[in-house]
Amino acid sequence: MIEFQQVGKSFHGQAVVDDFSLAIAPGEFVVLIGRSGSGKSTTLKMVNRLVEHDRGRILFAGQEIRAFQPEDLRRRMGYAIQSTGLFPHWTVERNIACVPELLKWPAARIRDRVTELLELLQLPPDVYRRRYPHELSGGQQQRVGVARALAADPDVLLMDEPFGALDPITREALQLEMRRIHRLSGKTIVLVTHDIEEALRLGSRVVLLDHGRIVQAGTPRQLLAEPASDLVRDFIGRADLGLRLLALDTVASRMRPGPIEPNNAPALRDTDSLREALSTLIARGTSQLPVADATGTLCGLLHLSDLVQPSA
Ligand code: ADP
Ligand code: MG
């Protein structure tokens, strides 16, 4: 869907992206992560030509991006940024409708699309459609920013720290929504963050950048289990390695399945992460808990020792 071939970019003679090669398949959720100044935003902006690359090639749908009109490219790639970039004197509805308006969609279709997106991002349309950005919380503004990026149903979503500057709870809620949207839509998403938790939670592939170069690209599990260098280990945080690995697996993957006699102990959910399960076990002061499925039926048991190694 998007392919970087030895791409480079310099500002004032200084390379900020260097020999960057990465092929992003349709439907992937790629997270670019790295310290501030490592070249993440520049890399993202080269994709929709907000910044022009000066070495190598960037292909979109098989064609060098310079073959596209920048406007055409931007209509096919939604772009959401931390500062939301909402127009302050426009209602939420008009802000979201921005690209569909440019594409001259009929008014009724635009209205329906705005309703659909507000519902998708859990902003009741009747309440929020006519509000102005300053009448929204930061989290609601960022939702509107995401809705606007999705409005014309682009093939690709480019997101630059879209949940930055949010409190942890709102941030996690929006991350869950992004995962849901990705699952439902199968869109190709490239997201920039400096938050390793966010990267490991969202990315089907995580790309760690340092000084404009790729240090390691792989699944969250590969980065955790086979870090390519000390820089990767440091970035992930050595102390939290075990907990981060637990966060990647669900209770269902390690529980001892089987019918359980109902008792009064509140159960774990089979879809909880093992990290959440560990936290619950410790908080309840117990070494085992029953596991319930979506219907509330008890379907197995999780022991503390199952967290250390699979009970197979
Ligand atoms: P990140 O998003 O990882 O924090 P950026 O891609 O924004 O990093 O920036 C990478 C480097 O390029 C930084 O050193 C930054 O100062 C520099 N840079 C970014 N944009 C410009 C620009 N328009 N002009 C000059 N230098 C820039
Ligand atoms: Mg940046």
mmCIF file of C-alpha atoms and ligand atoms in Angstrom:
data_model
loop_
_atom_site.group_PDB
_atom_site.id
_atom_site.type_symbol
_atom_site.label_atom_id
_atom_site.label_comp_id
_atom_site.label_asym_id
_atom_site.label_seq_id
_atom_site.Cartn_x
_atom_site.Cartn_y
_atom_site.Cartn_z
ATOM 1 C CA MET A 1 0.000 0.000 0.000
ATOM 2 C CA ILE A 2 2.831 2.358 0.948
ATOM 3 C CA GLU A 3 6.447 1.580 0.241
ATOM 4 C CA PHE A 4 9.495 3.581 1.255
ATOM 5 C CA GLN A 5 12.622 2.736 -0.733
ATOM 6 C CA GLN A 6 15.811 4.190 0.740
ATOM 7 C CA VAL A 7 14.054 7.447 1.461
ATOM 8 C CA GLY A 8 15.964 10.417 2.802
ATOM 9 C CA LYS A 9 15.211 13.987 3.821
ATOM 10 C CA SER A 10 17.556 16.728 4.954
ATOM 11 C CA PHE A 11 16.880 20.114 6.467
ATOM 12 C CA HIS A 12 19.712 22.648 6.211
ATOM 13 C CA GLY A 13 22.139 19.945 5.110
ATOM 14 C CA GLN A 14 21.273 17.765 8.095
ATOM 15 C CA ALA A 15 19.708 14.351 7.365
ATOM 16 C CA VAL A 16 16.603 13.924 9.520
ATOM 17 C CA VAL A 17 15.380 10.798 7.695
ATOM 18 C CA ASP A 18 18.052 8.529 6.276
ATOM 19 C CA ASP A 19 18.013 5.376 4.140
ATOM 20 C CA PHE A 20 14.471 4.634 5.309
ATOM 21 C CA SER A 21 13.013 1.476 3.690
ATOM 22 C CA LEU A 22 9.695 -0.013 4.751
ATOM 23 C CA ALA A 23 6.862 -1.753 2.918
ATOM 24 C CA ILE A 24 3.443 -1.315 4.505
ATOM 25 C CA ALA A 25 0.830 -3.850 3.381
ATOM 26 C CA PRO A 26 -2.870 -2.995 3.018
ATOM 27 C CA GLY A 27 -4.648 -3.320 6.353
ATOM 28 C CA GLU A 28 -1.502 -3.045 8.471
ATOM 29 C CA PHE A 29 -1.435 -0.898 11.587
ATOM 30 C CA VAL A 30 2.111 0.433 11.670
ATOM 31 C CA VAL A 31 3.318 2.502 14.597
ATOM 32 C CA LEU A 32 6.387 4.731 14.230
ATOM 33 C CA ILE A 33 8.008 5.330 17.564
ATOM 34 C CA GLY A 34 11.121 7.122 18.728
ATOM 35 C CA ARG A 35 12.350 10.007 20.803
ATOM 36 C CA SER A 36 11.422 13.562 20.022
ATOM 37 C CA GLY A 37 13.360 14.715 16.952
ATOM 38 C CA SER A 38 13.956 11.184 15.612
ATOM 39 C CA GLY A 39 12.154 11.988 12.333
ATOM 40 C CA LYS A 40 8.725 10.414 12.923
ATOM 41 C CA SER A 41 6.576 13.370 11.881
ATOM 42 C CA THR A 42 8.777 14.115 8.876
ATOM 43 C CA THR A 43 8.436 10.494 7.727
ATOM 44 C CA LEU A 44 4.648 10.665 8.029
ATOM 45 C CA LYS A 45 4.386 14.026 6.264
ATOM 46 C CA MET A 46 6.419 12.772 3.336
ATOM 47 C CA VAL A 47 3.644 10.241 2.647
ATOM 48 C CA ASN A 48 0.997 12.881 1.951
ATOM 49 C CA ARG A 49 3.561 15.345 0.588
ATOM 50 C CA LEU A 50 3.257 17.926 3.304
ATOM 51 C CA VAL A 51 7.032 17.468 3.165
ATOM 52 C CA GLU A 52 8.754 16.417 -0.086
ATOM 53 C CA HIS A 53 11.347 13.646 0.242
ATOM 54 C CA ASP A 54 14.666 14.397 -1.397
ATOM 55 C CA ARG A 55 16.184 10.917 -1.763
ATOM 56 C CA GLY A 56 14.754 7.521 -2.686
ATOM 57 C CA ARG A 57 11.200 6.647 -3.688
ATOM 58 C CA ILE A 58 7.847 6.513 -1.919
ATOM 59 C CA LEU A 59 5.189 4.409 -3.612
ATOM 60 C CA PHE A 60 1.460 4.610 -2.930
ATOM 61 C CA ALA A 61 -0.703 1.900 -4.526
ATOM 62 C CA GLY A 62 2.287 1.030 -6.699
ATOM 63 C CA GLN A 63 3.004 4.531 -8.001
ATOM 64 C CA GLU A 64 5.620 7.070 -6.962
ATOM 65 C CA ILE A 65 3.751 9.657 -4.874
ATOM 66 C CA ARG A 66 5.055 12.493 -7.015
ATOM 67 C CA ALA A 67 2.812 11.108 -9.781
ATOM 68 C CA PHE A 68 -0.236 12.157 -7.730
ATOM 69 C CA GLN A 69 -1.621 15.637 -7.260
ATOM 70 C CA PRO A 70 -1.011 16.497 -3.581
ATOM 71 C CA GLU A 71 -4.751 17.256 -3.168
ATOM 72 C CA ASP A 72 -5.654 13.864 -4.592
ATOM 73 C CA LEU A 73 -3.197 12.173 -2.247
ATOM 74 C CA ARG A 74 -4.604 14.010 0.769
ATOM 75 C CA ARG A 75 -8.158 13.041 -0.088
ATOM 76 C CA ARG A 76 -7.124 9.413 -0.175
ATOM 77 C CA MET A 77 -5.197 9.646 3.081
ATOM 78 C CA GLY A 78 -6.867 10.929 6.205
ATOM 79 C CA TYR A 79 -4.518 12.925 8.453
ATOM 80 C CA ALA A 80 -5.049 13.469 12.168
ATOM 81 C CA ILE A 81 -2.667 15.433 14.377
ATOM 82 C CA GLN A 82 -2.265 16.120 18.064
ATOM 83 C CA SER A 83 -3.397 19.720 17.931
ATOM 84 C CA THR A 84 -6.500 18.496 16.028
ATOM 85 C CA GLY A 85 -6.306 21.439 13.606
ATOM 86 C CA LEU A 86 -10.088 21.960 13.884
ATOM 87 C CA PHE A 87 -11.415 25.215 12.478
ATOM 88 C CA PRO A 88 -12.580 27.125 15.570
ATOM 89 C CA HIS A 89 -15.413 29.035 13.882
ATOM 90 C CA TRP A 90 -16.888 25.954 12.263
ATOM 91 C CA THR A 91 -19.306 23.561 13.919
ATOM 92 C CA VAL A 92 -18.291 19.979 14.558
ATOM 93 C CA GLU A 93 -20.424 18.968 11.587
ATOM 94 C CA ARG A 94 -18.711 21.341 9.204
ATOM 95 C CA ASN A 95 -15.281 20.385 10.454
ATOM 96 C CA ILE A 96 -15.961 16.702 9.829
ATOM 97 C CA ALA A 97 -17.565 17.429 6.450
ATOM 98 C CA CYS A 98 -14.513 19.290 5.178
ATOM 99 C CA VAL A 99 -13.184 16.721 2.668
ATOM 100 C CA PRO A 100 -16.624 15.396 1.566
ATOM 101 C CA GLU A 101 -17.528 19.059 0.808
ATOM 102 C CA LEU A 102 -14.382 19.403 -1.292
ATOM 103 C CA LEU A 103 -15.373 16.228 -3.099
ATOM 104 C CA LYS A 104 -18.823 17.761 -3.688
ATOM 105 C CA TRP A 105 -20.774 14.955 -2.100
ATOM 106 C CA PRO A 106 -24.554 15.610 -2.045
ATOM 107 C CA ALA A 107 -25.710 17.314 1.187
ATOM 108 C CA ALA A 108 -27.791 14.357 2.371
ATOM 109 C CA ARG A 109 -24.877 11.958 1.976
ATOM 110 C CA ILE A 110 -22.594 14.301 3.937
ATOM 111 C CA ARG A 111 -25.160 14.623 6.698
ATOM 112 C CA ASP A 112 -25.523 10.847 6.967
ATOM 113 C CA ARG A 113 -21.771 10.387 6.991
ATOM 114 C CA VAL A 114 -21.323 12.908 9.811
ATOM 115 C CA THR A 115 -24.032 11.134 11.823
ATOM 116 C CA GLU A 116 -22.363 7.776 11.237
ATOM 117 C CA LEU A 117 -18.917 9.030 12.286
ATOM 118 C CA LEU A 118 -20.167 10.800 15.405
ATOM 119 C CA GLU A 119 -21.846 7.553 16.430
ATOM 120 C CA LEU A 120 -18.701 5.558 15.645
ATOM 121 C CA LEU A 121 -16.666 7.823 17.911
ATOM 122 C CA GLN A 122 -19.344 7.823 20.582
ATOM 123 C CA LEU A 123 -20.323 11.451 20.370
ATOM 124 C CA PRO A 124 -24.161 11.489 20.273
ATOM 125 C CA PRO A 125 -24.901 13.318 16.990
ATOM 126 C CA ASP A 126 -27.877 15.300 18.263
ATOM 127 C CA VAL A 127 -25.785 16.771 21.049
ATOM 128 C CA TYR A 128 -22.502 17.393 19.255
ATOM 129 C CA ARG A 129 -23.238 18.106 15.611
ATOM 130 C CA ARG A 130 -23.816 21.836 16.152
ATOM 131 C CA ARG A 131 -21.231 22.485 18.820
ATOM 132 C CA TYR A 132 -18.050 24.489 18.256
ATOM 133 C CA PRO A 133 -14.623 23.085 19.080
ATOM 134 C CA HIS A 134 -14.226 25.323 22.155
ATOM 135 C CA GLU A 135 -17.386 23.747 23.589
ATOM 136 C CA LEU A 136 -15.731 20.316 23.650
ATOM 137 C CA SER A 137 -13.250 18.670 26.005
ATOM 138 C CA GLY A 138 -9.779 17.863 24.688
ATOM 139 C CA GLY A 139 -10.718 14.205 24.235
ATOM 140 C CA GLN A 140 -13.880 15.125 22.328
ATOM 141 C CA GLN A 141 -11.905 17.468 20.076
ATOM 142 C CA GLN A 142 -9.478 14.677 19.286
ATOM 143 C CA ARG A 143 -12.390 12.376 18.453
ATOM 144 C CA VAL A 144 -13.680 14.993 16.031
ATOM 145 C CA GLY A 145 -10.167 15.204 14.547
ATOM 146 C CA VAL A 146 -10.208 11.432 13.985
ATOM 147 C CA ALA A 147 -13.762 11.594 12.552
ATOM 148 C CA ARG A 148 -12.637 14.270 10.128
ATOM 149 C CA ALA A 149 -9.685 12.152 9.002
ATOM 150 C CA LEU A 150 -12.067 9.237 8.360
ATOM 151 C CA ALA A 151 -14.786 11.317 6.687
ATOM 152 C CA ALA A 152 -14.215 10.561 3.010
ATOM 153 C CA ASP A 153 -13.426 6.921 3.796
ATOM 154 C CA PRO A 154 -9.743 7.175 2.829
ATOM 155 C CA ASP A 155 -7.678 4.065 2.119
ATOM 156 C CA VAL A 156 -4.976 5.207 4.491
ATOM 157 C CA LEU A 157 -5.040 6.961 7.831
ATOM 158 C CA LEU A 158 -1.965 8.946 8.908
ATOM 159 C CA MET A 159 -2.012 9.873 12.586
ATOM 160 C CA ASP A 160 0.612 12.013 14.326
ATOM 161 C CA GLU A 161 0.330 11.652 18.097
ATOM 162 C CA PRO A 162 -3.441 11.926 17.755
ATOM 163 C CA PHE A 163 -4.035 11.162 21.431
ATOM 164 C CA GLY A 164 -1.208 13.238 22.830
ATOM 165 C CA ALA A 165 -2.048 15.626 25.630
ATOM 166 C CA LEU A 166 -4.916 13.466 26.883
ATOM 167 C CA ASP A 167 -5.376 12.042 30.349
ATOM 168 C CA PRO A 168 -4.583 8.315 30.544
ATOM 169 C CA ILE A 169 -8.213 7.192 30.752
ATOM 170 C CA THR A 170 -9.431 9.145 27.730
ATOM 171 C CA ARG A 171 -6.311 8.088 25.887
ATOM 172 C CA GLU A 172 -6.961 4.432 26.534
ATOM 173 C CA ALA A 173 -10.600 4.806 25.486
ATOM 174 C CA LEU A 174 -9.528 6.371 22.187
ATOM 175 C CA GLN A 175 -6.885 3.696 21.647
ATOM 176 C CA LEU A 176 -9.557 1.022 22.054
ATOM 177 C CA GLU A 177 -11.719 2.855 19.550
ATOM 178 C CA MET A 178 -8.875 3.026 17.053
ATOM 179 C CA ARG A 179 -8.364 -0.722 17.391
ATOM 180 C CA ARG A 180 -12.052 -1.293 16.841
ATOM 181 C CA ILE A 181 -12.135 1.017 13.810
ATOM 182 C CA HIS A 182 -9.083 -0.732 12.385
ATOM 183 C CA ARG A 183 -10.663 -4.164 12.878
ATOM 184 C CA LEU A 184 -13.962 -3.069 11.343
ATOM 185 C CA SER A 185 -12.606 -1.087 8.411
ATOM 186 C CA GLY A 186 -9.403 -2.923 7.554
ATOM 187 C CA LYS A 187 -7.807 0.431 6.759
ATOM 188 C CA THR A 188 -4.078 0.894 6.517
ATOM 189 C CA ILE A 189 -3.017 3.015 9.470
ATOM 190 C CA VAL A 190 0.336 4.659 10.160
ATOM 191 C CA LEU A 191 0.472 6.202 13.604
ATOM 192 C CA VAL A 192 3.269 8.195 15.226
ATOM 193 C CA THR A 193 3.797 8.165 18.973
ATOM 194 C CA HIS A 194 6.561 8.462 21.543
ATOM 195 C CA ASP A 195 4.600 6.301 23.997
ATOM 196 C CA ILE A 196 5.808 2.688 24.033
ATOM 197 C CA GLU A 197 2.609 1.477 25.733
ATOM 198 C CA GLU A 198 0.565 2.950 22.923
ATOM 199 C CA ALA A 199 2.870 1.452 20.285
ATOM 200 C CA LEU A 200 2.729 -2.052 21.745
ATOM 201 C CA ARG A 201 -1.017 -1.855 22.282
ATOM 202 C CA LEU A 202 -1.940 -0.641 18.798
ATOM 203 C CA GLY A 203 0.677 -1.702 16.310
ATOM 204 C CA SER A 204 0.528 -4.844 14.241
ATOM 205 C CA ARG A 205 4.085 -3.707 13.479
ATOM 206 C CA VAL A 206 6.199 -1.282 15.461
ATOM 207 C CA VAL A 207 9.042 0.656 13.828
ATOM 208 C CA LEU A 208 11.576 2.215 16.185
ATOM 209 C CA LEU A 209 13.411 5.227 14.761
ATOM 210 C CA ASP A 210 16.577 6.874 15.976
ATOM 211 C CA HIS A 211 18.198 9.810 14.215
ATOM 212 C CA GLY A 212 16.007 9.194 11.182
ATOM 213 C CA ARG A 213 17.024 5.572 10.789
ATOM 214 C CA ILE A 214 15.151 2.355 11.536
ATOM 215 C CA VAL A 215 16.625 0.632 14.565
ATOM 216 C CA GLN A 216 14.133 -2.242 14.521
ATOM 217 C CA ALA A 217 10.841 -3.050 12.830
ATOM 218 C CA GLY A 218 8.743 -5.981 13.972
ATOM 219 C CA THR A 219 5.661 -7.164 15.790
ATOM 220 C CA PRO A 220 5.317 -6.029 19.411
ATOM 221 C CA ARG A 221 6.296 -9.546 20.457
ATOM 222 C CA GLN A 222 9.464 -9.480 18.329
ATOM 223 C CA LEU A 223 10.555 -6.156 19.798
ATOM 224 C CA LEU A 224 10.004 -7.438 23.305
ATOM 225 C CA ALA A 225 11.434 -10.920 22.886
ATOM 226 C CA GLU A 226 14.206 -10.241 20.370
ATOM 227 C CA PRO A 227 15.330 -6.645 20.790
ATOM 228 C CA ALA A 228 17.899 -5.831 18.106
ATOM 229 C CA SER A 229 20.066 -3.663 20.361
ATOM 230 C CA ASP A 230 20.416 -2.040 23.751
ATOM 231 C CA LEU A 231 18.692 0.996 22.356
ATOM 232 C CA VAL A 232 15.554 -1.100 21.802
ATOM 233 C CA ARG A 233 15.827 -2.606 25.286
ATOM 234 C CA ASP A 234 16.194 0.823 26.831
ATOM 235 C CA PHE A 235 13.281 2.164 24.875
ATOM 236 C CA ILE A 236 11.005 -0.657 25.945
ATOM 237 C CA GLY A 237 12.104 -0.346 29.546
ATOM 238 C CA ARG A 238 13.996 -3.326 30.882
ATOM 239 C CA ALA A 239 12.172 -3.430 34.174
ATOM 240 C CA ASP A 240 8.741 -3.740 32.590
ATOM 241 C CA LEU A 241 9.629 -6.371 30.012
ATOM 242 C CA GLY A 242 7.741 -9.215 31.713
ATOM 243 C CA LEU A 243 4.641 -7.113 32.248
ATOM 244 C CA ARG A 244 4.666 -5.931 28.658
ATOM 245 C CA LEU A 245 4.886 -9.516 27.435
ATOM 246 C CA LEU A 246 1.936 -10.423 29.651
ATOM 247 C CA ALA A 247 -0.017 -7.537 28.141
ATOM 248 C CA LEU A 248 0.184 -9.178 24.702
ATOM 249 C CA ASP A 249 -1.673 -12.367 25.649
ATOM 250 C CA THR A 250 -5.187 -12.988 26.874
ATOM 251 C CA VAL A 251 -6.451 -15.025 29.792
ATOM 252 C CA ALA A 252 -8.037 -17.453 27.296
ATOM 253 C CA SER A 253 -4.581 -18.422 25.997
ATOM 254 C CA ARG A 254 -3.312 -19.659 29.376
ATOM 255 C CA MET A 255 -6.325 -20.659 31.422
ATOM 256 C CA ARG A 256 -7.104 -24.258 32.296
ATOM 257 C CA PRO A 257 -10.345 -24.794 30.427
ATOM 258 C CA GLY A 258 -13.180 -26.801 31.876
ATOM 259 C CA PRO A 259 -16.454 -26.400 33.705
ATOM 260 C CA ILE A 260 -16.129 -24.596 37.030
ATOM 261 C CA GLU A 261 -18.438 -24.790 39.997
ATOM 262 C CA PRO A 262 -19.947 -21.337 40.417
ATOM 263 C CA ASN A 263 -18.817 -19.664 43.619
ATOM 264 C CA ASN A 264 -18.882 -16.107 44.811
ATOM 265 C CA ALA A 265 -15.467 -15.067 43.530
ATOM 266 C CA PRO A 266 -15.864 -12.454 40.775
ATOM 267 C CA ALA A 267 -14.384 -13.998 37.653
ATOM 268 C CA LEU A 268 -11.714 -12.817 35.225
ATOM 269 C CA ARG A 269 -12.844 -12.300 31.621
ATOM 270 C CA ASP A 270 -11.327 -14.606 29.013
ATOM 271 C CA THR A 271 -10.509 -11.543 26.888
ATOM 272 C CA ASP A 272 -8.638 -9.726 29.695
ATOM 273 C CA SER A 273 -4.905 -9.449 29.132
ATOM 274 C CA LEU A 274 -2.679 -11.574 31.357
ATOM 275 C CA ARG A 275 -1.305 -8.337 32.750
ATOM 276 C CA GLU A 276 -4.776 -7.301 33.899
ATOM 277 C CA ALA A 277 -5.269 -10.792 35.307
ATOM 278 C CA LEU A 278 -2.035 -10.548 37.312
ATOM 279 C CA SER A 279 -3.121 -7.214 38.698
ATOM 280 C CA THR A 280 -6.531 -8.615 39.698
ATOM 281 C CA LEU A 281 -5.000 -11.687 41.366
ATOM 282 C CA ILE A 282 -2.670 -9.526 43.415
ATOM 283 C CA ALA A 283 -5.342 -6.991 44.317
ATOM 284 C CA ARG A 284 -7.664 -9.782 45.485
ATOM 285 C CA GLY A 285 -4.888 -11.543 47.388
ATOM 286 C CA THR A 286 -5.521 -14.879 45.692
ATOM 287 C CA SER A 287 -3.496 -17.253 43.545
ATOM 288 C CA GLN A 288 -6.343 -18.410 41.307
ATOM 289 C CA LEU A 289 -9.606 -17.124 39.893
ATOM 290 C CA PRO A 290 -12.370 -18.501 37.690
ATOM 291 C CA VAL A 291 -12.647 -17.229 34.124
ATOM 292 C CA ALA A 292 -15.918 -16.212 32.469
ATOM 293 C CA ASP A 293 -16.705 -15.876 28.761
ATOM 294 C CA ALA A 294 -18.803 -13.217 27.044
ATOM 295 C CA THR A 295 -22.038 -14.851 28.185
ATOM 296 C CA GLY A 296 -20.883 -14.889 31.805
ATOM 297 C CA THR A 297 -20.480 -18.675 31.790
ATOM 298 C CA LEU A 298 -17.508 -19.900 33.799
ATOM 299 C CA CYS A 299 -15.219 -21.620 31.316
ATOM 300 C CA GLY A 300 -11.947 -22.203 33.114
ATOM 301 C CA LEU A 301 -9.518 -21.363 35.867
ATOM 302 C CA LEU A 302 -6.357 -19.215 35.842
ATOM 303 C CA HIS A 303 -3.568 -19.909 38.315
ATOM 304 C CA LEU A 304 -0.858 -17.432 39.174
ATOM 305 C CA SER A 305 1.677 -20.052 38.050
ATOM 306 C CA ASP A 306 0.073 -20.099 34.581
ATOM 307 C CA LEU A 307 1.465 -16.615 34.101
ATOM 308 C CA VAL A 308 5.015 -17.885 34.449
ATOM 309 C CA GLN A 309 4.757 -20.571 31.819
ATOM 310 C CA PRO A 310 1.970 -21.991 29.693
ATOM 311 C CA SER A 311 0.194 -24.776 31.527
ATOM 312 C CA ALA A 312 0.195 -27.019 28.447
HETATM 313 P P1 ADP B 1 9.725 13.800 15.605
HETATM 314 O O1 ADP B 1 8.355 13.861 15.011
HETATM 315 O O2 ADP B 1 10.280 12.417 15.704
HETATM 316 O O3 ADP B 1 9.798 14.493 16.917
HETATM 317 P P2 ADP B 1 10.475 15.502 13.368
HETATM 318 O O4 ADP B 1 10.294 14.669 12.166
HETATM 319 O O5 ADP B 1 9.414 16.491 13.676
HETATM 320 O O6 ADP B 1 10.746 14.552 14.638
HETATM 321 O O7 ADP B 1 11.843 16.282 13.268
HETATM 322 C C1 ADP B 1 13.076 15.648 12.994
HETATM 323 C C2 ADP B 1 14.174 16.689 12.941
HETATM 324 O O8 ADP B 1 13.941 17.526 11.820
HETATM 325 C C3 ADP B 1 14.218 17.612 14.151
HETATM 326 O O9 ADP B 1 15.544 17.833 14.470
HETATM 327 C C4 ADP B 1 13.536 18.853 13.670
HETATM 328 O O10 ADP B 1 14.018 19.974 14.341
HETATM 329 C C5 ADP B 1 13.881 18.875 12.203
HETATM 330 N N1 ADP B 1 12.836 19.531 11.378
HETATM 331 C C6 ADP B 1 11.574 19.103 11.238
HETATM 332 N N2 ADP B 1 10.883 19.907 10.398
HETATM 333 C C7 ADP B 1 11.746 20.874 10.009
HETATM 334 C C8 ADP B 1 11.635 21.997 9.121
HETATM 335 N N3 ADP B 1 10.485 22.271 8.487
HETATM 336 N N4 ADP B 1 12.731 22.766 8.962
HETATM 337 C C9 ADP B 1 13.892 22.469 9.584
HETATM 338 N N5 ADP B 1 14.054 21.426 10.415
HETATM 339 C C10 ADP B 1 13.013 20.630 10.628
HETATM 340 MG MG MG B 2 6.618 14.709 15.777
#
